[in-house]
Amino acid sequence: MPFGIVKLNDGTEMPAIAFGTGSSLRGKDATEYVEQALESGFSHIDTAAIYKNEQTVAQAIRETGLSRSDLYITTKYDGGDIQEAIQTSLSKLEIKNVDLYLIHQPFLVENNLEASWQEFEKIKEAGLSKSIGVSNFKLELLQTVVKSAKIVPAVNQINFHPYNYAEHKSLLEYSAKHGIITEAYSSLSPITKFPGGPVDAPLAAAAKRIGASPVQVIFKWVQAKGVVIVTQSSKKEHLEEYLAVADLPDLTDEEIAAIDEAGAKGPPQPASRNQFVTCVLGGYLLVRVLYEGAKWLELV
């Protein structure tokens, strides 16, 4: 089953899962990995000027032979003259327009936010990007954009997972009110960055019920929040695992609430220096006791 699409507030449609070329692919040749993602079934590629691999995204698309109409391409502005920036990205991507163009970070435009957004509106009006949006914008800044916008942002892409859901709840509610789709990167942080935390138990319980992996349960949870997934892997089996989420049963309201509540407790805290020293000394003493005990047994 296809992963599905979401309708944006400008009437266009976007695939509900994307393969990202940031993170471990940043500054690297992404050709092989983008090609693998496209062959696995991804149709939405999320790249950015700062990732320094837009040209290799274009190369991967050429090598797969897919037509432009079969693909959804997102890229992001990373400073400088906005009109020049979009033209540079289009040249590197070897296309006439992108599907979605985002302001990558608020600090790039904070000093001149209204004028910068007007430049983005010109990009959409000129047909250089079908949709325009923002990334990493918190509630107050997004509200500022919306108040003066002629064209409301279609998307806000943020770091989003169960451990930061509580702090983003108001942002998601405001976005939904204005038809702004939230995209999530780093959704797998509870597994990749914060293992052993409170979220592990409800993930495992839901995974057992629906016959899925904890990774897939996180993606089902993200979907339940009405959020689009941006993810990445160098391994084909993981990409297939992600896409298979479309065929899994939905989480129950109780399972979603359990993940929410566990996430609100926060991720596991790293061990303090004192805990580390205590652990090391404890280990040393245990080894010493065993060593001395062995010596004593030899004497007996």
Tab-separated table of C-alpha atoms in Angstrom:
chain	number	residue	atom	x	y	z
A	1	MET	CA	0.000	0.000	0.000
A	2	PRO	CA	1.354	3.500	-0.837
A	3	PHE	CA	2.319	5.586	2.178
A	4	GLY	CA	-0.261	8.207	1.315
A	5	ILE	CA	-0.327	11.925	0.658
A	6	VAL	CA	-1.325	15.057	2.544
A	7	LYS	CA	-3.039	18.092	1.055
A	8	LEU	CA	-1.363	21.437	1.674
A	9	ASN	CA	-3.150	24.730	2.317
A	10	ASP	CA	-2.321	25.932	-1.206
A	11	GLY	CA	-4.147	23.001	-2.803
A	12	THR	CA	-1.058	20.977	-3.722
A	13	GLU	CA	-0.325	17.486	-2.409
A	14	MET	CA	2.767	16.101	-0.700
A	15	PRO	CA	3.826	12.481	-0.022
A	16	ALA	CA	3.513	11.747	3.701
A	17	ILE	CA	7.055	10.387	4.015
A	18	ALA	CA	10.325	11.785	2.665
A	19	PHE	CA	13.901	10.594	2.345
A	20	GLY	CA	16.250	13.257	3.716
A	21	THR	CA	19.777	13.963	2.498
A	22	GLY	CA	20.984	15.749	5.630
A	23	SER	CA	22.354	14.160	8.804
A	24	SER	CA	24.979	11.518	7.913
A	25	LEU	CA	24.767	12.423	4.195
A	26	ARG	CA	25.503	16.092	4.762
A	27	GLY	CA	28.423	17.188	2.596
A	28	LYS	CA	28.646	13.759	0.986
A	29	ASP	CA	27.784	12.205	-2.346
A	30	ALA	CA	24.184	11.100	-1.807
A	31	THR	CA	23.707	9.522	-5.242
A	32	GLU	CA	23.733	5.888	-4.143
A	33	TYR	CA	21.437	6.480	-1.176
A	34	VAL	CA	18.890	8.640	-2.985
A	35	GLU	CA	18.794	6.131	-5.823
A	36	GLN	CA	18.236	3.310	-3.324
A	37	ALA	CA	15.446	5.271	-1.626
A	38	LEU	CA	13.699	5.941	-4.938
A	39	GLU	CA	13.997	2.305	-5.977
A	40	SER	CA	12.594	1.241	-2.586
A	41	GLY	CA	9.462	3.309	-3.110
A	42	PHE	CA	10.183	6.802	-1.799
A	43	SER	CA	9.018	9.597	-4.100
A	44	HIS	CA	9.679	12.591	-1.829
A	45	ILE	CA	13.301	13.751	-1.533
A	46	ASP	CA	14.121	16.354	1.111
A	47	THR	CA	17.414	18.166	0.529
A	48	ALA	CA	18.904	21.602	1.291
A	49	ALA	CA	21.545	24.028	0.096
A	50	ILE	CA	23.528	23.560	3.305
A	51	TYR	CA	23.674	19.782	2.803
A	52	LYS	CA	25.968	20.373	-0.197
A	53	ASN	CA	24.540	17.418	-2.120
A	54	GLU	CA	21.788	18.832	-4.338
A	55	GLN	CA	23.854	17.945	-7.419
A	56	THR	CA	24.076	14.311	-6.365
A	57	VAL	CA	20.311	14.250	-5.809
A	58	ALA	CA	19.976	15.289	-9.456
A	59	GLN	CA	22.409	12.569	-10.490
A	60	ALA	CA	20.430	9.912	-8.603
A	61	ILE	CA	17.203	11.008	-10.264
A	62	ARG	CA	18.847	10.795	-13.689
A	63	GLU	CA	20.139	7.306	-12.991
A	64	THR	CA	16.745	5.978	-11.880
A	65	GLY	CA	15.110	7.315	-15.032
A	66	LEU	CA	12.081	8.562	-13.098
A	67	SER	CA	10.177	11.454	-14.606
A	68	ARG	CA	9.939	14.766	-12.774
A	69	SER	CA	6.179	14.336	-12.414
A	70	ASP	CA	6.728	11.173	-10.349
A	71	LEU	CA	8.794	13.017	-7.753
A	72	TYR	CA	8.306	15.537	-4.970
A	73	ILE	CA	11.421	17.591	-4.273
A	74	THR	CA	11.992	19.823	-1.259
A	75	THR	CA	15.017	22.041	-0.802
A	76	LYS	CA	15.860	24.817	1.646
A	77	TYR	CA	17.233	28.348	1.659
A	78	ASP	CA	20.505	28.860	3.538
A	79	GLY	CA	21.219	32.580	3.371
A	80	GLY	CA	22.202	35.288	0.927
A	81	ASP	CA	20.018	36.794	-1.756
A	82	ILE	CA	16.825	34.731	-1.760
A	83	GLN	CA	16.159	34.920	-5.497
A	84	GLU	CA	19.742	33.963	-6.301
A	85	ALA	CA	19.584	31.115	-3.771
A	86	ILE	CA	16.559	29.448	-5.365
A	87	GLN	CA	18.104	29.753	-8.826
A	88	THR	CA	21.330	28.153	-7.571
A	89	SER	CA	19.414	25.241	-6.054
A	90	LEU	CA	17.350	24.740	-9.209
A	91	SER	CA	20.522	24.728	-11.299
A	92	LYS	CA	22.152	22.104	-9.070
A	93	LEU	CA	18.994	19.994	-9.005
A	94	GLU	CA	18.653	20.363	-12.796
A	95	ILE	CA	14.962	21.228	-12.618
A	96	LYS	CA	12.771	24.229	-13.442
A	97	ASN	CA	11.019	24.292	-10.084
A	98	VAL	CA	10.874	22.520	-6.748
A	99	ASP	CA	7.730	21.318	-5.061
A	100	LEU	CA	8.570	22.903	-1.715
A	101	TYR	CA	11.061	25.624	-0.738
A	102	LEU	CA	11.707	26.236	2.959
A	103	ILE	CA	13.531	28.821	5.049
A	104	HIS	CA	15.944	26.407	6.715
A	105	GLN	CA	16.586	28.297	9.970
A	106	PRO	CA	14.902	31.314	11.601
A	107	PHE	CA	18.191	33.154	12.218
A	108	LEU	CA	18.650	33.478	8.448
A	109	VAL	CA	15.713	35.902	8.208
A	110	GLU	CA	14.865	37.072	11.739
A	111	ASN	CA	16.263	40.577	11.185
A	112	ASN	CA	14.072	41.081	8.128
A	113	LEU	CA	11.372	38.448	8.421
A	114	GLU	CA	8.502	40.217	6.663
A	115	ALA	CA	10.583	41.252	3.648
A	116	SER	CA	12.185	37.814	3.445
A	117	TRP	CA	8.803	36.100	3.396
A	118	GLN	CA	7.677	38.464	0.640
A	119	GLU	CA	10.632	37.193	-1.417
A	120	PHE	CA	9.420	33.635	-0.811
A	121	GLU	CA	5.952	34.654	-1.961
A	122	LYS	CA	7.521	35.976	-5.177
A	123	ILE	CA	9.181	32.575	-5.669
A	124	LYS	CA	5.811	30.830	-5.505
A	125	GLU	CA	4.139	33.414	-7.727
A	126	ALA	CA	6.916	32.976	-10.312
A	127	GLY	CA	6.366	29.205	-10.324
A	128	LEU	CA	9.874	28.461	-9.057
A	129	SER	CA	8.388	26.514	-6.143
A	130	LYS	CA	4.881	25.106	-6.018
A	131	SER	CA	4.742	25.578	-2.241
A	132	ILE	CA	6.695	27.626	0.297
A	133	GLY	CA	7.268	27.132	3.990
A	134	VAL	CA	9.602	27.329	6.948
A	135	SER	CA	11.731	25.048	9.072
A	136	ASN	CA	12.614	25.093	12.775
A	137	PHE	CA	10.181	27.948	13.463
A	138	LYS	CA	8.765	28.109	16.981
A	139	LEU	CA	5.243	29.315	17.691
A	140	GLU	CA	5.909	33.036	18.167
A	141	LEU	CA	7.945	33.345	14.982
A	142	LEU	CA	5.428	31.359	12.939
A	143	GLN	CA	2.664	33.634	14.211
A	144	THR	CA	4.690	36.653	13.076
A	145	VAL	CA	4.974	35.237	9.558
A	146	VAL	CA	1.285	34.367	9.328
A	147	LYS	CA	0.144	37.825	10.513
A	148	SER	CA	1.827	39.631	7.626
A	149	ALA	CA	1.724	36.889	4.984
A	150	LYS	CA	-0.143	37.179	1.723
A	151	ILE	CA	0.583	33.449	1.270
A	152	VAL	CA	0.535	31.450	4.516
A	153	PRO	CA	3.408	28.946	4.890
A	154	ALA	CA	2.343	25.496	3.720
A	155	VAL	CA	4.800	23.608	5.932
A	156	ASN	CA	6.901	23.953	9.082
A	157	GLN	CA	9.569	21.261	9.387
A	158	ILE	CA	10.766	20.675	12.958
A	159	ASN	CA	12.630	18.264	15.199
A	160	PHE	CA	9.730	16.202	16.557
A	161	HIS	CA	9.480	13.036	18.649
A	162	PRO	CA	7.700	11.772	21.784
A	163	TYR	CA	10.168	13.446	24.154
A	164	ASN	CA	9.540	16.955	22.780
A	165	TYR	CA	5.874	16.577	21.813
A	166	ALA	CA	4.663	18.391	24.940
A	167	GLU	CA	6.694	21.513	24.148
A	168	HIS	CA	5.482	21.494	20.527
A	169	LYS	CA	1.812	20.857	21.256
A	170	SER	CA	0.759	24.521	21.022
A	171	LEU	CA	2.762	24.899	17.807
A	172	LEU	CA	1.008	21.904	16.252
A	173	GLU	CA	-2.405	23.214	17.283
A	174	TYR	CA	-1.705	26.656	15.812
A	175	SER	CA	-0.346	25.127	12.613
A	176	ALA	CA	-3.410	22.917	12.209
A	177	LYS	CA	-5.675	25.944	12.700
A	178	HIS	CA	-3.971	27.662	9.756
A	179	GLY	CA	-3.653	24.559	7.594
A	180	ILE	CA	0.123	24.463	8.022
A	181	ILE	CA	1.446	20.909	7.766
A	182	THR	CA	4.115	19.930	10.271
A	183	GLU	CA	6.996	17.824	8.997
A	184	ALA	CA	9.142	15.876	11.444
A	185	TYR	CA	12.826	15.074	11.347
A	186	SER	CA	14.665	13.107	14.067
A	187	SER	CA	11.460	11.280	15.045
A	188	LEU	CA	13.441	8.174	15.937
A	189	SER	CA	15.434	9.997	18.640
A	190	PRO	CA	13.868	7.911	21.459
A	191	ILE	CA	15.574	4.882	19.891
A	192	THR	CA	18.709	6.369	18.320
A	193	LYS	CA	19.635	9.062	20.873
A	194	PHE	CA	17.704	8.329	24.075
A	195	PRO	CA	17.387	4.542	24.472
A	196	GLY	CA	16.338	3.168	27.821
A	197	GLY	CA	13.868	5.951	28.560
A	198	PRO	CA	10.193	5.975	29.645
A	199	VAL	CA	8.924	5.763	26.049
A	200	ASP	CA	10.491	2.337	25.511
A	201	ALA	CA	7.757	0.444	27.384
A	202	PRO	CA	4.682	1.808	25.539
A	203	LEU	CA	6.527	1.450	22.224
A	204	ALA	CA	7.269	-2.198	22.979
A	205	ALA	CA	3.691	-2.890	24.074
A	206	ALA	CA	2.196	-1.359	20.935
A	207	ALA	CA	4.778	-3.092	18.740
A	208	LYS	CA	3.787	-6.451	20.194
A	209	ARG	CA	0.077	-5.835	19.599
A	210	ILE	CA	0.341	-4.768	15.950
A	211	GLY	CA	3.268	-7.008	14.998
A	212	ALA	CA	5.675	-4.159	14.323
A	213	SER	CA	9.062	-2.847	15.388
A	214	PRO	CA	9.407	0.042	17.876
A	215	VAL	CA	10.683	2.147	14.952
A	216	GLN	CA	7.452	1.523	13.072
A	217	VAL	CA	5.408	2.346	16.160
A	218	ILE	CA	7.097	5.755	16.424
A	219	PHE	CA	6.201	6.453	12.805
A	220	LYS	CA	2.590	5.363	13.459
A	221	TRP	CA	2.565	7.776	16.410
A	222	VAL	CA	3.909	10.594	14.203
A	223	GLN	CA	1.200	9.846	11.638
A	224	ALA	CA	-1.429	9.915	14.377
A	225	LYS	CA	-0.370	13.483	15.149
A	226	GLY	CA	-1.010	14.459	11.522
A	227	VAL	CA	2.695	14.988	10.906
A	228	VAL	CA	4.723	14.139	7.781
A	229	ILE	CA	7.859	12.016	8.265
A	230	VAL	CA	11.344	12.933	7.034
A	231	THR	CA	13.749	10.063	7.585
A	232	GLN	CA	16.926	8.468	6.320
A	233	SER	CA	18.853	5.203	6.246
A	234	SER	CA	21.724	3.787	4.238
A	235	LYS	CA	20.206	0.301	4.503
A	236	LYS	CA	17.540	-0.876	2.087
A	237	GLU	CA	15.910	-3.141	4.677
A	238	HIS	CA	15.355	-0.141	6.949
A	239	LEU	CA	13.823	1.890	4.127
A	240	GLU	CA	11.463	-0.995	3.416
A	241	GLU	CA	10.652	-1.206	7.130
A	242	TYR	CA	9.720	2.486	7.134
A	243	LEU	CA	7.499	2.225	4.057
A	244	ALA	CA	5.785	-0.883	5.465
A	245	VAL	CA	4.299	1.338	8.177
A	246	ALA	CA	1.540	2.144	5.677
A	247	ASP	CA	0.282	-1.446	5.940
A	248	LEU	CA	0.192	-1.596	9.750
A	249	PRO	CA	-2.901	-1.128	11.924
A	250	ASP	CA	-3.350	2.287	13.524
A	251	LEU	CA	-2.422	2.772	17.155
A	252	THR	CA	-5.295	2.937	19.621
A	253	ASP	CA	-6.087	6.158	21.471
A	254	GLU	CA	-4.801	4.466	24.619
A	255	GLU	CA	-1.486	3.566	22.987
A	256	ILE	CA	-1.025	7.104	21.677
A	257	ALA	CA	-1.822	8.540	25.121
A	258	ALA	CA	0.628	6.142	26.783
A	259	ILE	CA	3.421	7.290	24.451
A	260	ASP	CA	2.472	10.941	25.059
A	261	GLU	CA	2.541	10.488	28.836
A	262	ALA	CA	5.837	8.608	28.788
A	263	GLY	CA	7.373	11.217	26.506
A	264	ALA	CA	6.308	14.022	28.853
A	265	LYS	CA	8.561	12.506	31.524
A	266	GLY	CA	11.549	13.379	29.362
A	267	PRO	CA	14.423	11.317	27.997
A	268	PRO	CA	16.842	9.430	30.236
A	269	GLN	CA	19.475	11.720	31.700
A	270	PRO	CA	23.143	11.044	30.943
A	271	ALA	CA	25.150	9.780	33.889
A	272	SER	CA	26.786	12.536	35.926
A	273	ARG	CA	30.540	12.595	36.515
A	274	ASN	CA	30.009	11.392	40.096
A	275	GLN	CA	27.864	8.491	38.877
A	276	PHE	CA	30.550	7.599	36.348
A	277	VAL	CA	33.319	7.692	38.969
A	278	THR	CA	31.201	5.637	41.375
A	279	CYS	CA	30.546	3.080	38.644
A	280	VAL	CA	34.228	2.806	37.758
A	281	LEU	CA	35.320	2.536	41.396
A	282	GLY	CA	32.561	0.024	42.088
A	283	GLY	CA	33.727	-2.101	39.191
A	284	TYR	CA	37.317	-1.907	40.392
A	285	LEU	CA	36.359	-2.968	43.917
A	286	LEU	CA	34.303	-5.893	42.601
A	287	VAL	CA	37.227	-7.116	40.510
A	288	ARG	CA	39.535	-6.697	43.507
A	289	VAL	CA	37.199	-8.690	45.771
A	290	LEU	CA	36.931	-11.505	43.217
A	291	TYR	CA	40.702	-11.517	42.749
A	292	GLU	CA	41.393	-11.638	46.473
A	293	GLY	CA	38.711	-14.314	46.904
A	294	ALA	CA	40.326	-16.451	44.239
A	295	LYS	CA	43.693	-16.107	45.960
A	296	TRP	CA	42.115	-17.091	49.267
A	297	LEU	CA	40.521	-20.180	47.682
A	298	GLU	CA	43.900	-21.190	46.303
A	299	LEU	CA	45.336	-21.072	49.815
A	300	VAL	CA	42.509	-23.228	51.173
